[in-house]
Amino acid sequence: MLSPSLAQEIAGDTSAVIGFNVLITDAEGMVIGSGDSSRVGSFHEASVEVLRTQEPATHSASQAQQLRGVRPGVTLPLVAGGQAVGTVGITGTPAQVRRFGLLVKRQTEILLRESVMLRSRLLSERAAEKLLADIASYDPQVVEGDFLVFRAAELGFDLRLQRVAVAVEVTVPEGAARRRGGGPTQDVALVRTELLRTVREVFADPQDIVAGTAPGRIGVLHRVPARRQTELVADCRRVVDVIAAQDGLTARVGIGEPASSVGGLHDSYQDACDALRLGGRSTGDSPVQLIADLRVHQVLAAVNQSTRNRLVDLTTAELRAQPDWPALRDTITAWCESGFNLVRASAALHIHRNTVVYRMNKIEQITGRPLREHRTTMALYLACLADQMGSG
């Protein structure tokens, strides 16, 4: 429980502060830390009785000579959970060092508890990472879903509850402001713990599974209580805003569909990642993307690149030759996504409706087909989405 590296750090620092050598042993009486490094690895016989009784002991010079590896001073038990896990000794005449004994003992036990808590938290984080990774790569032909349900239960998570997967991507944008003093822009990997804490503060339900999945990526399997999806979107926007307040960082979020099985959670997490991947190239600047709004994009992405290129070339060749092709493409997209409604399309494009009418007339003249003919328009719409998605 008491690691040699921690014991040596505590012994060295404490010795420097109080001016007397501090020695720490393990539960077997072996020295694992000392201000006098030559004593590390030796046996401290006085610790045996202190460990047995959990009572402090003092040793004068004559008493110390009768014990192996012992010098004059005081030896106190280190207790964790009611069990003696080691001892701490202070070298010097008992009258001099007794006054430091209780202080050093308490400080060492505090540091020991903090170390245990940190180790426990790190183990929990790694277990959550492994669980999320296994769900993300779940293959029913390789592992049974019930096994993952059992593993999750050991960690306190019930995978049978309805959840929705959320994928958070954090990046340092090009040209981001540098830290004060001209230092380098901060690396996402260096603030991983802080980012995880930020996400956990928003997704704070005990059943929410939050874990790092890759550098700059955090996955969440969020328990969905009886509330609407708009509240989940608001939570995701809050994550984006908090992360944006940190030096030089930006965040984007993808949201999957609700699920209550291992296979469903696998699909939901893949959907959340697809929403991240597709949303940035297809639906503007919104930092939060729902896969429910990107199903057509997802289907197009599943088609091989040559087929998408052929669709774009055969459907929009003459339009793409126009210098204002991006504006024409956005007009077709807005027209379809606004339910073929002129007022809503102009509002989505932030332009006057007459400008929309002008562009639509131009598109019809170039293609020779009316935009109010749905089959024609949908073919153009799919081609525009494929063009927006590019070659990625």
mmCIF file with all atom_site columns, N, CA, C and O in Angstrom, residues 8 18-19 36 81-83 102 146 171 196 217 252 257 272 277 287 301 322 327 372:
data_model
loop_
_atom_site.group_PDB
_atom_site.id
_atom_site.type_symbol
_atom_site.label_atom_id
_atom_site.label_alt_id
_atom_site.label_comp_id
_atom_site.label_asym_id
_atom_site.label_entity_id
_atom_site.label_seq_id
_atom_site.pdbx_PDB_ins_code
_atom_site.Cartn_x
_atom_site.Cartn_y
_atom_site.Cartn_z
_atom_site.occupancy
_atom_site.B_iso_or_equiv
_atom_site.pdbx_formal_charge
_atom_site.auth_seq_id
_atom_site.auth_comp_id
_atom_site.auth_asym_id
_atom_site.auth_atom_id
_atom_site.pdbx_PDB_model_num
ATOM 1  N N  . GLN A 1 8   ? 10.033  7.409   -0.013  1.00 0.00 ? 8   GLN A N  1
ATOM 2  C CA . GLN A 1 8   ? 11.288  8.132   -0.127  1.00 0.00 ? 8   GLN A CA 1
ATOM 3  C C  . GLN A 1 8   ? 11.045  9.631   -0.295  1.00 0.00 ? 8   GLN A C  1
ATOM 4  O O  . GLN A 1 8   ? 11.762  10.460  0.283   1.00 0.00 ? 8   GLN A O  1
ATOM 5  N N  . ILE A 1 18  ? 12.311  19.349  9.127   1.00 0.00 ? 18  ILE A N  1
ATOM 6  C CA . ILE A 1 18  ? 12.447  19.330  10.591  1.00 0.00 ? 18  ILE A CA 1
ATOM 7  C C  . ILE A 1 18  ? 13.888  19.258  11.057  1.00 0.00 ? 18  ILE A C  1
ATOM 8  O O  . ILE A 1 18  ? 14.182  19.478  12.233  1.00 0.00 ? 18  ILE A O  1
ATOM 9  N N  . GLY A 1 19  ? 14.805  18.938  10.143  1.00 0.00 ? 19  GLY A N  1
ATOM 10 C CA . GLY A 1 19  ? 16.216  18.908  10.511  1.00 0.00 ? 19  GLY A CA 1
ATOM 11 C C  . GLY A 1 19  ? 16.663  17.633  11.186  1.00 0.00 ? 19  GLY A C  1
ATOM 12 O O  . GLY A 1 19  ? 17.805  17.554  11.674  1.00 0.00 ? 19  GLY A O  1
ATOM 13 N N  . ASP A 1 36  ? 18.387  9.629   5.021   1.00 0.00 ? 36  ASP A N  1
ATOM 14 C CA . ASP A 1 36  ? 19.715  9.047   4.842   1.00 0.00 ? 36  ASP A CA 1
ATOM 15 C C  . ASP A 1 36  ? 19.538  7.853   3.902   1.00 0.00 ? 36  ASP A C  1
ATOM 16 O O  . ASP A 1 36  ? 19.162  6.765   4.330   1.00 0.00 ? 36  ASP A O  1
ATOM 17 N N  . GLY A 1 81  ? -6.982  2.391   7.513   1.00 0.00 ? 81  GLY A N  1
ATOM 18 C CA . GLY A 1 81  ? -8.097  1.472   7.610   1.00 0.00 ? 81  GLY A CA 1
ATOM 19 C C  . GLY A 1 81  ? -8.018  0.573   8.826   1.00 0.00 ? 81  GLY A C  1
ATOM 20 O O  . GLY A 1 81  ? -8.467  -0.574  8.780   1.00 0.00 ? 81  GLY A O  1
ATOM 21 N N  . GLY A 1 82  ? -7.434  1.079   9.900   1.00 0.00 ? 82  GLY A N  1
ATOM 22 C CA . GLY A 1 82  ? -7.317  0.297   11.113  1.00 0.00 ? 82  GLY A CA 1
ATOM 23 C C  . GLY A 1 82  ? -6.196  -0.711  11.110  1.00 0.00 ? 82  GLY A C  1
ATOM 24 O O  . GLY A 1 82  ? -6.005  -1.445  12.080  1.00 0.00 ? 82  GLY A O  1
ATOM 25 N N  . GLN A 1 83  ? -5.404  -0.728  10.039  1.00 0.00 ? 83  GLN A N  1
ATOM 26 C CA . GLN A 1 83  ? -4.315  -1.711  9.914   1.00 0.00 ? 83  GLN A CA 1
ATOM 27 C C  . GLN A 1 83  ? -2.979  -0.990  9.821   1.00 0.00 ? 83  GLN A C  1
ATOM 28 O O  . GLN A 1 83  ? -2.853  0.020   9.106   1.00 0.00 ? 83  GLN A O  1
ATOM 29 N N  . LEU A 1 102 ? 4.160   12.934  16.401  1.00 0.00 ? 102 LEU A N  1
ATOM 30 C CA . LEU A 1 102 ? 2.752   12.885  16.025  1.00 0.00 ? 102 LEU A CA 1
ATOM 31 C C  . LEU A 1 102 ? 2.494   13.682  14.755  1.00 0.00 ? 102 LEU A C  1
ATOM 32 O O  . LEU A 1 102 ? 1.714   13.269  13.895  1.00 0.00 ? 102 LEU A O  1
ATOM 33 N N  . ASP A 1 146 ? -23.517 -9.878  -22.525 1.00 0.00 ? 146 ASP A N  1
ATOM 34 C CA . ASP A 1 146 ? -23.735 -10.074 -21.090 1.00 0.00 ? 146 ASP A CA 1
ATOM 35 C C  . ASP A 1 146 ? -22.433 -9.942  -20.299 1.00 0.00 ? 146 ASP A C  1
ATOM 36 O O  . ASP A 1 146 ? -22.447 -9.533  -19.125 1.00 0.00 ? 146 ASP A O  1
ATOM 37 N N  . THR A 1 171 ? -9.691  20.455  -29.580 1.00 0.00 ? 171 THR A N  1
ATOM 38 C CA . THR A 1 171 ? -8.528  20.748  -30.416 1.00 0.00 ? 171 THR A CA 1
ATOM 39 C C  . THR A 1 171 ? -7.952  22.108  -30.042 1.00 0.00 ? 171 THR A C  1
ATOM 40 O O  . THR A 1 171 ? -8.609  22.946  -29.428 1.00 0.00 ? 171 THR A O  1
ATOM 41 N N  . LEU A 1 196 ? -11.431 16.078  -18.572 1.00 0.00 ? 196 LEU A N  1
ATOM 42 C CA . LEU A 1 196 ? -12.312 15.033  -18.043 1.00 0.00 ? 196 LEU A CA 1
ATOM 43 C C  . LEU A 1 196 ? -13.137 15.573  -16.877 1.00 0.00 ? 196 LEU A C  1
ATOM 44 O O  . LEU A 1 196 ? -14.336 15.283  -16.771 1.00 0.00 ? 196 LEU A O  1
ATOM 45 N N  . ARG A 1 217 ? -9.981  13.348  -27.368 1.00 0.00 ? 217 ARG A N  1
ATOM 46 C CA . ARG A 1 217 ? -11.325 12.775  -27.502 1.00 0.00 ? 217 ARG A CA 1
ATOM 47 C C  . ARG A 1 217 ? -11.822 12.271  -26.151 1.00 0.00 ? 217 ARG A C  1
ATOM 48 O O  . ARG A 1 217 ? -11.094 11.604  -25.435 1.00 0.00 ? 217 ARG A O  1
ATOM 49 N N  . ARG A 1 252 ? -15.978 20.366  -30.082 1.00 0.00 ? 252 ARG A N  1
ATOM 50 C CA . ARG A 1 252 ? -17.150 19.993  -30.865 1.00 0.00 ? 252 ARG A CA 1
ATOM 51 C C  . ARG A 1 252 ? -17.732 18.734  -30.257 1.00 0.00 ? 252 ARG A C  1
ATOM 52 O O  . ARG A 1 252 ? -17.006 17.935  -29.662 1.00 0.00 ? 252 ARG A O  1
ATOM 53 N N  . GLU A 1 257 ? -27.906 8.150   -30.807 1.00 0.00 ? 257 GLU A N  1
ATOM 54 C CA . GLU A 1 257 ? -29.312 7.881   -30.517 1.00 0.00 ? 257 GLU A CA 1
ATOM 55 C C  . GLU A 1 257 ? -29.420 7.102   -29.201 1.00 0.00 ? 257 GLU A C  1
ATOM 56 O O  . GLU A 1 257 ? -28.503 6.363   -28.833 1.00 0.00 ? 257 GLU A O  1
ATOM 57 N N  . ALA A 1 272 ? -22.375 8.842   -32.784 1.00 0.00 ? 272 ALA A N  1
ATOM 58 C CA . ALA A 1 272 ? -21.867 10.096  -32.218 1.00 0.00 ? 272 ALA A CA 1
ATOM 59 C C  . ALA A 1 272 ? -20.561 10.498  -32.903 1.00 0.00 ? 272 ALA A C  1
ATOM 60 O O  . ALA A 1 272 ? -20.336 11.677  -33.207 1.00 0.00 ? 272 ALA A O  1
ATOM 61 N N  . ARG A 1 277 ? -17.690 13.669  -37.276 1.00 0.00 ? 277 ARG A N  1
ATOM 62 C CA . ARG A 1 277 ? -16.943 13.627  -38.534 1.00 0.00 ? 277 ARG A CA 1
ATOM 63 C C  . ARG A 1 277 ? -17.687 14.332  -39.663 1.00 0.00 ? 277 ARG A C  1
ATOM 64 O O  . ARG A 1 277 ? -17.085 15.063  -40.464 1.00 0.00 ? 277 ARG A O  1
ATOM 65 N N  . PRO A 1 287 ? -21.317 23.802  -33.063 1.00 0.00 ? 287 PRO A N  1
ATOM 66 C CA . PRO A 1 287 ? -20.367 22.900  -32.400 1.00 0.00 ? 287 PRO A CA 1
ATOM 67 C C  . PRO A 1 287 ? -21.015 21.615  -31.888 1.00 0.00 ? 287 PRO A C  1
ATOM 68 O O  . PRO A 1 287 ? -20.314 20.702  -31.471 1.00 0.00 ? 287 PRO A O  1
ATOM 69 N N  . ALA A 1 301 ? -21.879 8.888   -46.839 1.00 0.00 ? 301 ALA A N  1
ATOM 70 C CA . ALA A 1 301 ? -20.506 8.577   -46.445 1.00 0.00 ? 301 ALA A CA 1
ATOM 71 C C  . ALA A 1 301 ? -20.215 7.091   -46.560 1.00 0.00 ? 301 ALA A C  1
ATOM 72 O O  . ALA A 1 301 ? -19.058 6.688   -46.753 1.00 0.00 ? 301 ALA A O  1
ATOM 73 N N  . GLN A 1 322 ? -19.804 27.157  -62.662 1.00 0.00 ? 322 GLN A N  1
ATOM 74 C CA . GLN A 1 322 ? -20.148 28.554  -62.402 1.00 0.00 ? 322 GLN A CA 1
ATOM 75 C C  . GLN A 1 322 ? -19.266 29.128  -61.288 1.00 0.00 ? 322 GLN A C  1
ATOM 76 O O  . GLN A 1 322 ? -18.950 28.432  -60.316 1.00 0.00 ? 322 GLN A O  1
ATOM 77 N N  . ALA A 1 327 ? -22.451 29.298  -53.662 1.00 0.00 ? 327 ALA A N  1
ATOM 78 C CA . ALA A 1 327 ? -23.722 29.934  -53.318 1.00 0.00 ? 327 ALA A CA 1
ATOM 79 C C  . ALA A 1 327 ? -24.888 29.150  -53.905 1.00 0.00 ? 327 ALA A C  1
ATOM 80 O O  . ALA A 1 327 ? -25.934 28.981  -53.255 1.00 0.00 ? 327 ALA A O  1
ATOM 81 N N  . ARG A 1 372 ? -38.878 22.615  -58.465 1.00 0.00 ? 372 ARG A N  1
ATOM 82 C CA . ARG A 1 372 ? -40.070 22.160  -57.744 1.00 0.00 ? 372 ARG A CA 1
ATOM 83 C C  . ARG A 1 372 ? -40.449 20.735  -58.119 1.00 0.00 ? 372 ARG A C  1
ATOM 84 O O  . ARG A 1 372 ? -41.436 20.208  -57.610 1.00 0.00 ? 372 ARG A O  1
#
